[in-house]
Amino acid sequence: MKVQLRLLNSFLALIIYFISPNSLIASADAARGDYCQLEEKAIAQKAQLLEASLKGNTNAQKEYQVLVREDGESLRRCRQSSVYPTQAIWLRLYPCDVRPASIDRTLDRIVNKGYNRVYVEAFADSQVLLPPADNPTVWDSVVRSEGHEKTDLLAQVIQKGHERGLKVYAWVFTLNFGYVYSRKPEKQSVLARNGKGENSTSFVHDQSQAFIDPYHPQAKADYAQLLNAILKRRPDGILFDYVRYPRGTGSQSAVGNVKDLWIYGEASRQRFLNRAVNQKGRDLLTRYLNQGYITAKDVSEVDKLYPKEGSPLWQGRTPPPNEQKEPLNSRLNRLKTEIWFLAVAHAAQGVVDFVTFAASTAQKYGIPSGAVFFPDGNQLVGERGFDSRLQAWDQFPASMEWHPMAYGVCRDSRCIVAQVKRVMEMSPRQVKIIPAIAGLWSQSYDNRPNLESQMEAIRSSFPQLRAISHFAFSWQDPEFDKERRFCQ
């Protein structure tokens, strides 16, 4: 009898262990391998339950919903003890994602891979992820099919992401308003222009990039309308991409002359001239913009036109004492250098001002924001030249997250680590830095090492970094992405 009782007690203890919450946690966590990724058996089980629920099986639907919550909870615990507590993925949704369970399948795959944050493209290529029936912006909706006028993919992905424990950020283009925007007759004055009369559509020949003049009030008004519509959906954050000017190819990848700068739109030009403090300064700035240079003759003529004024003045200029008594050529050389750097600073400041305005809009909703940028987008080229993107990310608000795109191509991780290092060295101490890396799990891609190798190299060099992101979801499962893109 005692033996039987001992066996019974052991049996009961075993039952209690397996039905206790702690045992369920241990079982769920055990299904996650390295990098918090689910094992194939657990992935298949969840997928089968989803498919059964779509066929009307109510029990399967309940089991699926329970499993979704459990997977989200096990992911949360796993990431807490991970080297990178935050691991994000960049995601684009398609019109075909209006199909039943398309978003569920997509987000399940994201959770299965160990990601706990997703950056969803909400505005890109002249399209916004808002329903046609509730799209107050000047851009077309991504979904435009009949019968889906009220289908709100952005709201859906946020809700379904939260059900899985995911943080969902809206990812939006910033100064690049899209090719369709550039074709609108009433928007021509809003576009950025260089000194050759070009806008970016004739400079970048891919019919997807159309950059605006960041100083133009209509650009800010159109963008504010877009942001308000997106932020009302309450994403967990918003990321601003294309916070820069276009980059040309070859020799056009750098700027060395004022006419290369995108400051010839009417608003930017006027703001530049208004930086003059006296008439001499304004006259010289005007000649500089019009001609692309100034000469000794220009300086001499300006002196004669405004004899009562001293040195030409503009914001930030402190001329040396007795400058007017110096030889003309000496004055000219100094003015040429200073006016060039003023023009470059003016162009770069437009980018910084625009992203600051965008971040402040998000702040009104209590939603954090981040800026996406190239680590080398603010480099000097030679003695007086600059990278044509003029992406002065080191001047972006320190209150934003900084997302450097460390997409270096060098077959190993050294150039990628070097890009992150540059950002770490140039950033204020309080800035939260979240590197974005490109590649695939367990295999090299496009001359880049696998994601595991890149993450380990970054971790070894910068153990203080606690978040990272991977570009992009479409790369990791191209067949599934193709199905979603073409409704297969």
Short mmCIF file of C-alpha atoms in Angstrom, two decimals:
data_model
loop_
_atom_site.label_atom_id
_atom_site.label_comp_id
_atom_site.label_asym_id
_atom_site.label_seq_id
_atom_site.Cartn_x
_atom_site.Cartn_y
_atom_site.Cartn_z
CA MET A 1 0.00 0.00 0.00
CA LYS A 2 2.85 2.41 0.90
CA VAL A 3 4.51 1.68 -2.40
CA GLN A 4 1.25 2.35 -4.21
CA LEU A 5 0.80 5.63 -2.32
CA ARG A 6 4.32 6.74 -3.15
CA LEU A 7 3.71 5.93 -6.81
CA LEU A 8 0.41 7.80 -6.71
CA ASN A 9 2.04 10.84 -5.09
CA SER A 10 4.82 10.81 -7.65
CA PHE A 11 2.27 10.55 -10.43
CA LEU A 12 0.26 13.45 -9.00
CA ALA A 13 3.41 15.52 -8.60
CA LEU A 14 4.28 14.83 -12.22
CA ILE A 15 0.80 15.89 -13.33
CA ILE A 16 1.01 19.06 -11.23
CA TYR A 17 4.40 19.88 -12.74
CA PHE A 18 3.20 19.54 -16.30
CA ILE A 19 0.01 21.55 -15.80
CA SER A 20 1.61 24.29 -13.68
CA PRO A 21 2.20 27.73 -15.24
CA ASN A 22 5.94 27.45 -14.67
CA SER A 23 6.12 24.21 -16.59
CA LEU A 24 4.17 25.74 -19.46
CA ILE A 25 6.65 28.61 -19.51
CA ALA A 26 9.57 26.20 -19.54
CA SER A 27 7.98 24.25 -22.38
CA ALA A 28 7.26 27.36 -24.45
CA ASP A 29 10.72 28.81 -23.86
CA ALA A 30 12.36 25.52 -24.79
CA ALA A 31 10.78 25.84 -28.24
CA ARG A 32 12.96 28.90 -28.88
CA GLY A 33 16.47 28.21 -30.04
CA ASP A 34 19.39 30.53 -30.66
CA TYR A 35 18.48 34.17 -31.35
CA CYS A 36 15.01 33.53 -29.87
CA GLN A 37 13.79 31.76 -33.01
CA LEU A 38 11.02 29.18 -32.82
CA GLU A 39 11.75 25.58 -33.69
CA GLU A 40 10.23 24.14 -36.86
CA LYS A 41 7.77 21.91 -34.98
CA ALA A 42 6.28 24.86 -33.10
CA ILE A 43 6.13 26.93 -36.29
CA ALA A 44 4.28 24.17 -38.16
CA GLN A 45 1.80 23.71 -35.33
CA LYS A 46 0.85 27.38 -35.30
CA ALA A 47 0.53 27.52 -39.09
CA GLN A 48 -1.72 24.44 -39.12
CA LEU A 49 -4.01 25.93 -36.48
CA LEU A 50 -4.29 29.17 -38.48
CA GLU A 51 -5.20 27.33 -41.68
CA ALA A 52 -7.77 25.20 -39.83
CA SER A 53 -9.33 28.27 -38.24
CA LEU A 54 -9.69 29.87 -41.69
CA LYS A 55 -11.76 26.85 -42.72
CA GLY A 56 -14.21 27.49 -39.90
CA ASN A 57 -12.78 25.26 -37.17
CA THR A 58 -13.68 27.23 -34.01
CA ASN A 59 -11.60 25.03 -31.70
CA ALA A 60 -8.56 25.57 -33.90
CA GLN A 61 -9.23 29.29 -33.85
CA LYS A 62 -9.25 29.35 -30.05
CA GLU A 63 -6.10 27.24 -29.87
CA TYR A 64 -4.39 29.49 -32.40
CA GLN A 65 -5.20 32.62 -30.42
CA VAL A 66 -3.86 31.02 -27.23
CA LEU A 67 -0.69 29.96 -29.03
CA VAL A 68 -0.20 33.44 -30.48
CA ARG A 69 -0.30 34.92 -26.98
CA GLU A 70 2.01 32.23 -25.56
CA ASP A 71 4.54 32.73 -28.35
CA GLY A 72 4.47 36.46 -27.75
CA GLU A 73 5.11 35.94 -24.05
CA SER A 74 7.92 33.44 -24.61
CA LEU A 75 9.50 35.86 -27.09
CA ARG A 76 9.34 38.66 -24.52
CA ARG A 77 11.13 36.53 -21.92
CA CYS A 78 13.72 35.33 -24.41
CA ARG A 79 14.56 38.81 -25.64
CA GLN A 80 14.92 40.10 -22.06
CA SER A 81 17.85 37.76 -21.55
CA SER A 82 19.24 38.27 -25.07
CA VAL A 83 22.29 40.30 -26.05
CA TYR A 84 19.89 42.50 -28.04
CA PRO A 85 16.65 42.95 -26.06
CA THR A 86 15.26 44.76 -29.12
CA GLN A 87 15.56 43.13 -32.53
CA ALA A 88 13.55 44.72 -35.33
CA ILE A 89 12.70 43.94 -38.95
CA TRP A 90 11.73 46.29 -41.81
CA LEU A 91 8.44 45.35 -43.50
CA ARG A 92 6.48 46.50 -46.54
CA LEU A 93 2.78 45.67 -46.87
CA TYR A 94 1.10 45.22 -50.26
CA PRO A 95 -2.45 45.64 -51.61
CA CYS A 96 -2.74 41.85 -51.56
CA ASP A 97 -2.41 41.92 -47.77
CA VAL A 98 -6.13 42.72 -47.62
CA ARG A 99 -6.67 38.98 -48.10
CA PRO A 100 -7.84 37.08 -44.99
CA ALA A 101 -5.02 36.25 -42.55
CA SER A 102 -2.27 37.67 -44.79
CA ILE A 103 -1.08 40.00 -42.04
CA ASP A 104 -1.42 37.19 -39.47
CA ARG A 105 0.84 34.92 -41.51
CA THR A 106 3.36 37.70 -42.00
CA LEU A 107 3.54 38.70 -38.35
CA ASP A 108 3.68 35.06 -37.24
CA ARG A 109 6.78 34.60 -39.38
CA ILE A 110 8.29 37.70 -37.82
CA VAL A 111 7.66 36.41 -34.29
CA ASN A 112 8.93 32.96 -35.30
CA LYS A 113 12.24 34.53 -36.31
CA GLY A 114 12.69 36.16 -32.91
CA TYR A 115 11.83 39.76 -33.80
CA ASN A 116 9.96 41.80 -31.21
CA ARG A 117 9.71 45.05 -33.18
CA VAL A 118 8.60 45.73 -36.75
CA TYR A 119 9.06 48.85 -38.85
CA VAL A 120 6.10 48.99 -41.24
CA GLU A 121 6.41 51.15 -44.36
CA ALA A 122 3.55 53.64 -44.04
CA PHE A 123 4.57 56.21 -46.66
CA ALA A 124 6.82 55.58 -49.66
CA ASP A 125 6.87 55.94 -53.45
CA SER A 126 3.93 58.38 -53.51
CA GLN A 127 1.65 56.02 -51.57
CA VAL A 128 0.37 56.03 -48.01
CA LEU A 129 -0.87 53.06 -45.97
CA LEU A 130 -4.27 54.60 -45.23
CA PRO A 131 -7.72 53.47 -46.39
CA PRO A 132 -9.15 55.41 -49.36
CA ALA A 133 -12.20 56.34 -47.29
CA ASP A 134 -10.04 57.93 -44.62
CA ASN A 135 -7.08 59.39 -46.48
CA PRO A 136 -6.93 63.18 -46.09
CA THR A 137 -3.47 63.44 -47.69
CA VAL A 138 -2.43 64.47 -51.20
CA TRP A 139 -1.06 60.96 -51.85
CA ASP A 140 -2.84 57.84 -53.08
CA SER A 141 -3.63 54.94 -50.75
CA VAL A 142 -1.66 51.70 -51.10
CA VAL A 143 -4.96 49.78 -51.21
CA ARG A 144 -7.25 51.02 -53.97
CA SER A 145 -9.24 47.89 -54.90
CA GLU A 146 -13.02 47.98 -55.03
CA GLY A 147 -14.69 46.85 -51.83
CA HIS A 148 -11.73 47.78 -49.65
CA GLU A 149 -12.34 51.50 -49.35
CA LYS A 150 -12.36 51.21 -45.54
CA THR A 151 -9.67 48.54 -45.15
CA ASP A 152 -7.06 50.03 -42.84
CA LEU A 153 -3.90 47.93 -43.15
CA LEU A 154 -1.91 50.23 -40.88
CA ALA A 155 -4.43 49.98 -38.05
CA GLN A 156 -4.66 46.22 -38.60
CA VAL A 157 -0.93 45.58 -38.47
CA ILE A 158 -0.61 47.68 -35.30
CA GLN A 159 -3.45 45.78 -33.60
CA LYS A 160 -2.31 42.33 -34.72
CA GLY A 161 1.29 43.18 -33.84
CA HIS A 162 0.27 44.14 -30.31
CA GLU A 163 -1.63 40.85 -29.95
CA ARG A 164 1.71 39.11 -30.55
CA GLY A 165 3.71 41.32 -28.21
CA LEU A 166 5.32 43.25 -31.08
CA LYS A 167 6.13 46.95 -31.03
CA VAL A 168 4.97 48.39 -34.35
CA TYR A 169 6.62 51.51 -35.76
CA ALA A 170 5.46 53.45 -38.81
CA TRP A 171 8.32 53.91 -41.30
CA VAL A 172 7.91 56.95 -43.57
CA PHE A 173 9.89 58.71 -46.28
CA THR A 174 10.65 62.31 -45.40
CA LEU A 175 12.08 64.75 -47.96
CA ASN A 176 11.35 62.31 -50.78
CA PHE A 177 7.66 62.97 -51.53
CA GLY A 178 7.53 60.64 -54.53
CA TYR A 179 7.40 60.89 -58.32
CA VAL A 180 3.60 61.27 -58.54
CA TYR A 181 3.78 64.29 -56.23
CA SER A 182 6.35 65.87 -58.56
CA ARG A 183 3.97 65.62 -61.53
CA LYS A 184 1.22 67.68 -59.89
CA PRO A 185 1.16 71.15 -61.52
CA GLU A 186 0.28 72.87 -58.25
CA LYS A 187 3.32 71.34 -56.48
CA GLN A 188 6.06 72.52 -58.83
CA SER A 189 7.12 75.36 -56.54
CA VAL A 190 7.46 72.89 -53.63
CA LEU A 191 10.16 70.80 -55.31
CA ALA A 192 13.85 71.21 -54.50
CA ARG A 193 15.84 72.68 -57.38
CA ASN A 194 19.51 73.12 -58.10
CA GLY A 195 21.21 75.99 -59.90
CA LYS A 196 20.80 74.28 -63.27
CA GLY A 197 17.02 74.41 -63.05
CA GLU A 198 16.72 70.68 -62.37
CA ASN A 199 14.51 68.98 -59.84
CA SER A 200 15.48 65.56 -58.53
CA THR A 201 13.38 63.63 -61.06
CA SER A 202 15.77 64.68 -63.80
CA PHE A 203 18.75 64.06 -61.54
CA VAL A 204 17.83 60.58 -60.27
CA HIS A 205 16.36 58.60 -63.15
CA ASP A 206 14.33 55.95 -61.31
CA GLN A 207 10.91 57.68 -61.26
CA SER A 208 10.58 57.09 -57.53
CA GLN A 209 12.52 59.97 -55.98
CA ALA A 210 11.19 63.50 -55.89
CA PHE A 211 12.72 65.66 -53.20
CA ILE A 212 11.05 68.75 -51.86
CA ASP A 213 12.39 72.10 -50.76
CA PRO A 214 12.49 71.67 -46.97
CA TYR A 215 12.01 75.41 -46.48
CA HIS A 216 8.71 75.50 -48.39
CA PRO A 217 5.67 75.98 -46.10
CA GLN A 218 3.46 73.87 -48.41
CA ALA A 219 5.84 70.93 -48.00
CA LYS A 220 5.47 71.14 -44.23
CA ALA A 221 1.70 71.52 -44.48
CA ASP A 222 1.34 68.45 -46.72
CA TYR A 223 3.67 66.42 -44.53
CA ALA A 224 1.96 67.48 -41.29
CA GLN A 225 -1.36 66.29 -42.72
CA LEU A 226 0.23 62.94 -43.53
CA LEU A 227 1.85 62.58 -40.11
CA ASN A 228 -1.33 63.42 -38.23
CA ALA A 229 -3.26 60.78 -40.18
CA ILE A 230 -0.62 58.13 -39.45
CA LEU A 231 -0.05 59.06 -35.81
CA LYS A 232 -3.79 58.88 -35.08
CA ARG A 233 -3.41 55.11 -35.58
CA ARG A 234 -1.13 55.14 -32.51
CA PRO A 235 1.96 53.27 -33.71
CA ASP A 236 4.55 52.62 -31.03
CA GLY A 237 6.98 54.89 -32.84
CA ILE A 238 7.69 56.53 -36.17
CA LEU A 239 10.90 56.42 -38.25
CA PHE A 240 11.86 59.11 -40.74
CA ASP A 241 13.78 57.88 -43.78
CA TYR A 242 15.19 59.86 -46.74
CA VAL A 243 16.17 62.67 -44.41
CA ARG A 244 18.52 64.12 -47.01
CA TYR A 245 18.91 65.38 -50.55
CA PRO A 246 19.34 63.06 -53.57
CA ARG A 247 22.68 61.52 -54.33
CA GLY A 248 23.98 61.49 -57.86
CA THR A 249 26.37 59.02 -59.43
CA GLY A 250 30.02 59.43 -60.27
CA SER A 251 31.20 63.02 -59.99
CA GLN A 252 27.68 64.08 -59.04
CA SER A 253 27.93 62.16 -55.77
CA ALA A 254 29.74 65.18 -54.34
CA VAL A 255 28.98 68.91 -54.44
CA GLY A 256 31.66 71.54 -54.87
CA ASN A 257 29.76 74.45 -56.43
CA VAL A 258 26.76 76.36 -55.21
CA LYS A 259 24.77 75.43 -58.33
CA ASP A 260 25.05 71.78 -57.28
CA LEU A 261 23.09 72.55 -54.11
CA TRP A 262 19.32 72.05 -53.88
CA ILE A 263 18.69 75.58 -52.62
CA TYR A 264 17.23 77.16 -55.75
CA GLY A 265 13.59 76.48 -54.94
CA GLU A 266 11.77 79.73 -54.31
CA ALA A 267 11.43 79.22 -50.54
CA SER A 268 15.00 78.04 -49.97
CA ARG A 269 16.41 80.81 -52.15
CA GLN A 270 14.46 83.48 -50.27
CA ARG A 271 15.49 82.08 -46.88
CA PHE A 272 19.13 82.06 -48.01
CA LEU A 273 19.00 85.72 -49.08
CA ASN A 274 17.28 86.62 -45.82
CA ARG A 275 20.35 85.38 -43.96
CA ALA A 276 22.04 88.62 -45.06
CA VAL A 277 22.40 91.20 -42.29
CA ASN A 278 23.08 94.22 -44.50
CA GLN A 279 22.60 95.27 -48.13
CA LYS A 280 26.17 94.47 -49.09
CA GLY A 281 25.71 90.96 -47.82
CA ARG A 282 22.39 90.48 -49.60
CA ASP A 283 23.74 91.79 -52.89
CA LEU A 284 26.75 89.47 -52.78
CA LEU A 285 24.53 86.46 -51.87
CA THR A 286 22.26 87.28 -54.81
CA ARG A 287 25.16 87.51 -57.25
CA TYR A 288 26.61 84.29 -55.86
CA LEU A 289 23.38 82.37 -56.43
CA ASN A 290 22.81 83.82 -59.89
CA GLN A 291 26.34 83.41 -61.21
CA GLY A 292 27.57 80.48 -59.14
CA TYR A 293 30.56 82.56 -58.02
CA ILE A 294 31.65 86.09 -57.09
CA THR A 295 34.53 88.13 -58.55
CA ALA A 296 36.67 91.02 -57.49
CA LYS A 297 34.47 93.18 -59.69
CA ASP A 298 31.37 92.08 -57.71
CA VAL A 299 33.02 93.01 -54.40
CA SER A 300 34.14 96.39 -55.76
CA GLU A 301 30.69 97.18 -57.22
CA VAL A 302 28.95 96.27 -53.95
CA ASP A 303 31.32 98.61 -52.07
CA LYS A 304 30.33 101.48 -54.39
CA LEU A 305 26.60 100.72 -54.20
CA TYR A 306 26.52 100.84 -50.39
CA PRO A 307 29.36 103.16 -49.36
CA LYS A 308 27.94 103.80 -45.88
CA GLU A 309 28.08 100.10 -44.90
CA GLY A 310 31.21 98.35 -43.70
CA SER A 311 31.90 94.70 -44.53
CA PRO A 312 29.30 92.46 -46.17
CA LEU A 313 27.43 90.68 -43.36
CA TRP A 314 25.26 87.58 -43.04
CA GLN A 315 24.27 85.28 -40.22
CA GLY A 316 27.31 83.88 -38.45
CA ARG A 317 29.82 86.16 -40.18
CA THR A 318 32.28 88.11 -38.04
CA PRO A 319 34.68 89.91 -40.38
CA PRO A 320 38.17 90.75 -39.18
CA PRO A 321 38.87 94.33 -38.05
CA ASN A 322 39.67 96.73 -40.87
CA GLU A 323 38.62 94.23 -43.54
CA GLN A 324 37.65 97.08 -45.85
CA LYS A 325 41.26 98.28 -45.91
CA GLU A 326 42.67 94.93 -47.03
CA PRO A 327 43.72 94.32 -50.66
CA LEU A 328 40.72 93.42 -52.83
CA ASN A 329 41.96 89.93 -53.74
CA SER A 330 42.55 89.06 -50.08
CA ARG A 331 39.01 90.11 -49.24
CA LEU A 332 37.66 88.20 -52.25
CA ASN A 333 39.32 84.91 -51.27
CA ARG A 334 37.94 85.10 -47.75
CA LEU A 335 34.44 86.00 -48.96
CA LYS A 336 34.41 83.18 -51.52
CA THR A 337 35.25 80.61 -48.86
CA GLU A 338 32.83 81.95 -46.29
CA ILE A 339 29.93 82.33 -48.70
CA TRP A 340 30.39 78.76 -49.96
CA PHE A 341 30.27 77.34 -46.46
CA LEU A 342 27.22 79.48 -45.72
CA ALA A 343 25.44 77.99 -48.75
CA VAL A 344 26.30 74.43 -47.69
CA ALA A 345 25.23 75.12 -44.11
CA HIS A 346 21.96 76.61 -45.37
CA ALA A 347 21.19 73.52 -47.43
CA ALA A 348 22.03 71.14 -44.56
CA GLN A 349 20.05 73.22 -42.07
CA GLY A 350 16.93 72.79 -44.19
CA VAL A 351 17.15 69.01 -43.71
CA VAL A 352 17.74 69.33 -39.96
CA ASP A 353 14.87 71.79 -39.56
CA PHE A 354 12.46 69.55 -41.46
CA VAL A 355 13.19 66.40 -39.44
CA THR A 356 13.03 68.45 -36.23
CA PHE A 357 9.58 69.66 -37.25
CA ALA A 358 8.53 66.07 -38.05
CA ALA A 359 9.81 64.79 -34.70
CA SER A 360 7.99 67.55 -32.83
CA THR A 361 4.74 66.50 -34.53
CA ALA A 362 5.19 62.95 -33.21
CA GLN A 363 6.09 64.29 -29.79
CA LYS A 364 2.68 66.00 -29.55
CA TYR A 365 1.16 62.52 -29.67
CA GLY A 366 3.61 61.19 -27.10
CA ILE A 367 5.06 58.88 -29.76
CA PRO A 368 8.85 58.42 -30.03
CA SER A 369 10.57 59.09 -33.32
CA GLY A 370 13.77 58.07 -35.02
CA ALA A 371 15.89 59.24 -37.94
CA VAL A 372 17.29 56.81 -40.52
CA PHE A 373 20.54 57.83 -42.18
CA PHE A 374 23.74 56.75 -43.89
CA PRO A 375 26.80 56.95 -41.61
CA ASP A 376 28.79 58.51 -44.47
CA GLY A 377 26.03 60.89 -45.59
CA ASN A 378 27.69 63.91 -43.96
CA GLN A 379 31.28 63.45 -45.14
CA LEU A 380 33.68 65.98 -46.53
CA VAL A 381 34.98 65.26 -50.03
CA GLY A 382 38.37 66.83 -50.66
CA GLU A 383 39.09 70.22 -49.14
CA ARG A 384 35.85 72.03 -49.96
CA GLY A 385 33.45 69.42 -51.28
CA PHE A 386 30.67 67.55 -49.50
CA ASP A 387 28.67 64.38 -49.98
CA SER A 388 25.75 65.51 -52.14
CA ARG A 389 23.16 64.10 -49.72
CA LEU A 390 24.17 66.72 -47.12
CA GLN A 391 22.75 64.45 -44.45
CA ALA A 392 24.00 66.26 -41.35
CA TRP A 393 22.80 63.50 -39.03
CA ASP A 394 25.20 64.58 -36.29
CA GLN A 395 22.93 67.65 -35.96
CA PHE A 396 19.68 65.69 -35.72
CA PRO A 397 17.77 66.08 -32.42
CA ALA A 398 19.36 64.03 -29.65
CA SER A 399 15.85 63.24 -28.39
CA MET A 400 15.28 61.02 -31.44
CA GLU A 401 16.46 57.46 -31.92
CA TRP A 402 19.30 57.32 -34.44
CA HIS A 403 19.15 54.45 -36.96
CA PRO A 404 22.39 54.34 -38.97
CA MET A 405 22.13 52.10 -42.03
CA ALA A 406 25.34 50.09 -41.66
CA TYR A 407 25.05 48.42 -45.05
CA GLY A 408 28.78 48.24 -45.78
CA VAL A 409 29.88 45.69 -48.39
CA CYS A 410 33.27 44.15 -47.66
CA ARG A 411 32.64 40.38 -47.39
CA ASP A 412 33.29 40.48 -43.66
CA SER A 413 32.01 42.71 -40.87
CA ARG A 414 34.90 45.16 -40.61
CA CYS A 415 33.41 47.93 -42.77
CA ILE A 416 30.05 47.48 -41.05
CA VAL A 417 31.63 47.87 -37.62
CA ALA A 418 33.55 50.91 -38.92
CA GLN A 419 30.29 52.59 -39.96
CA VAL A 420 28.74 51.99 -36.54
CA LYS A 421 31.93 53.23 -34.89
CA ARG A 422 31.76 56.52 -36.79
CA VAL A 423 28.24 57.11 -35.50
CA MET A 424 29.16 56.14 -31.94
CA GLU A 425 32.08 58.56 -31.92
CA MET A 426 30.10 61.49 -33.34
CA SER A 427 26.85 61.11 -31.39
CA PRO A 428 25.89 62.76 -28.11
CA ARG A 429 26.08 60.37 -25.17
CA GLN A 430 22.33 60.38 -24.50
CA VAL A 431 21.28 59.35 -28.02
CA LYS A 432 19.79 55.87 -28.43
CA ILE A 433 21.58 54.28 -31.39
CA ILE A 434 19.95 51.32 -33.19
CA PRO A 435 22.07 50.13 -36.13
CA ALA A 436 20.28 48.73 -39.17
CA ILE A 437 22.15 45.91 -40.91
CA ALA A 438 21.35 44.11 -44.16
CA GLY A 439 21.56 40.43 -44.93
CA LEU A 440 20.21 36.94 -44.33
CA TRP A 441 20.29 34.44 -41.50
CA SER A 442 22.93 31.69 -41.76
CA GLN A 443 24.18 32.67 -45.21
CA SER A 444 26.09 35.48 -46.86
CA TYR A 445 24.22 37.73 -49.25
CA ASP A 446 25.38 40.35 -51.74
CA ASN A 447 28.96 40.23 -50.42
CA ARG A 448 27.78 40.68 -46.85
CA PRO A 449 28.33 38.10 -44.09
CA ASN A 450 25.33 36.47 -42.46
CA LEU A 451 23.34 38.37 -39.85
CA GLU A 452 24.77 36.30 -36.99
CA SER A 453 28.32 37.31 -37.89
CA GLN A 454 27.42 40.97 -38.27
CA MET A 455 25.61 41.09 -34.93
CA GLU A 456 28.44 39.32 -33.12
CA ALA A 457 31.00 41.73 -34.58
CA ILE A 458 28.95 44.77 -33.54
CA ARG A 459 28.33 43.28 -30.07
CA SER A 460 32.03 42.62 -29.56
CA SER A 461 32.92 46.22 -30.42
CA PHE A 462 29.95 47.96 -28.81
CA PRO A 463 28.48 45.84 -26.00
CA GLN A 464 26.55 48.88 -24.77
CA LEU A 465 24.20 48.72 -27.81
CA ARG A 466 20.97 46.99 -26.85
CA ALA A 467 18.95 47.17 -30.05
CA ILE A 468 19.45 46.30 -33.71
CA SER A 469 17.35 45.95 -36.87
CA HIS A 470 17.51 43.85 -40.02
CA PHE A 471 16.72 44.95 -43.56
CA ALA A 472 14.48 43.50 -44.80
CA PHE A 473 11.66 40.98 -44.31
CA SER A 474 11.30 40.56 -48.08
CA TRP A 475 14.91 39.39 -48.31
CA GLN A 476 14.46 36.67 -45.73
CA ASP A 477 11.57 34.91 -47.43
CA PRO A 478 11.45 36.03 -51.07
CA GLU A 479 8.92 33.37 -52.14
CA PHE A 480 6.48 34.35 -49.41
CA ASP A 481 7.02 38.01 -50.29
CA LYS A 482 6.30 37.24 -53.94
CA GLU A 483 3.05 35.51 -52.96
CA ARG A 484 1.97 38.57 -50.99
CA ARG A 485 3.01 41.02 -53.67
CA PHE A 486 1.19 39.28 -56.54
CA CYS A 487 -1.75 37.74 -54.68
CA GLN A 488 -0.62 34.20 -55.46
#
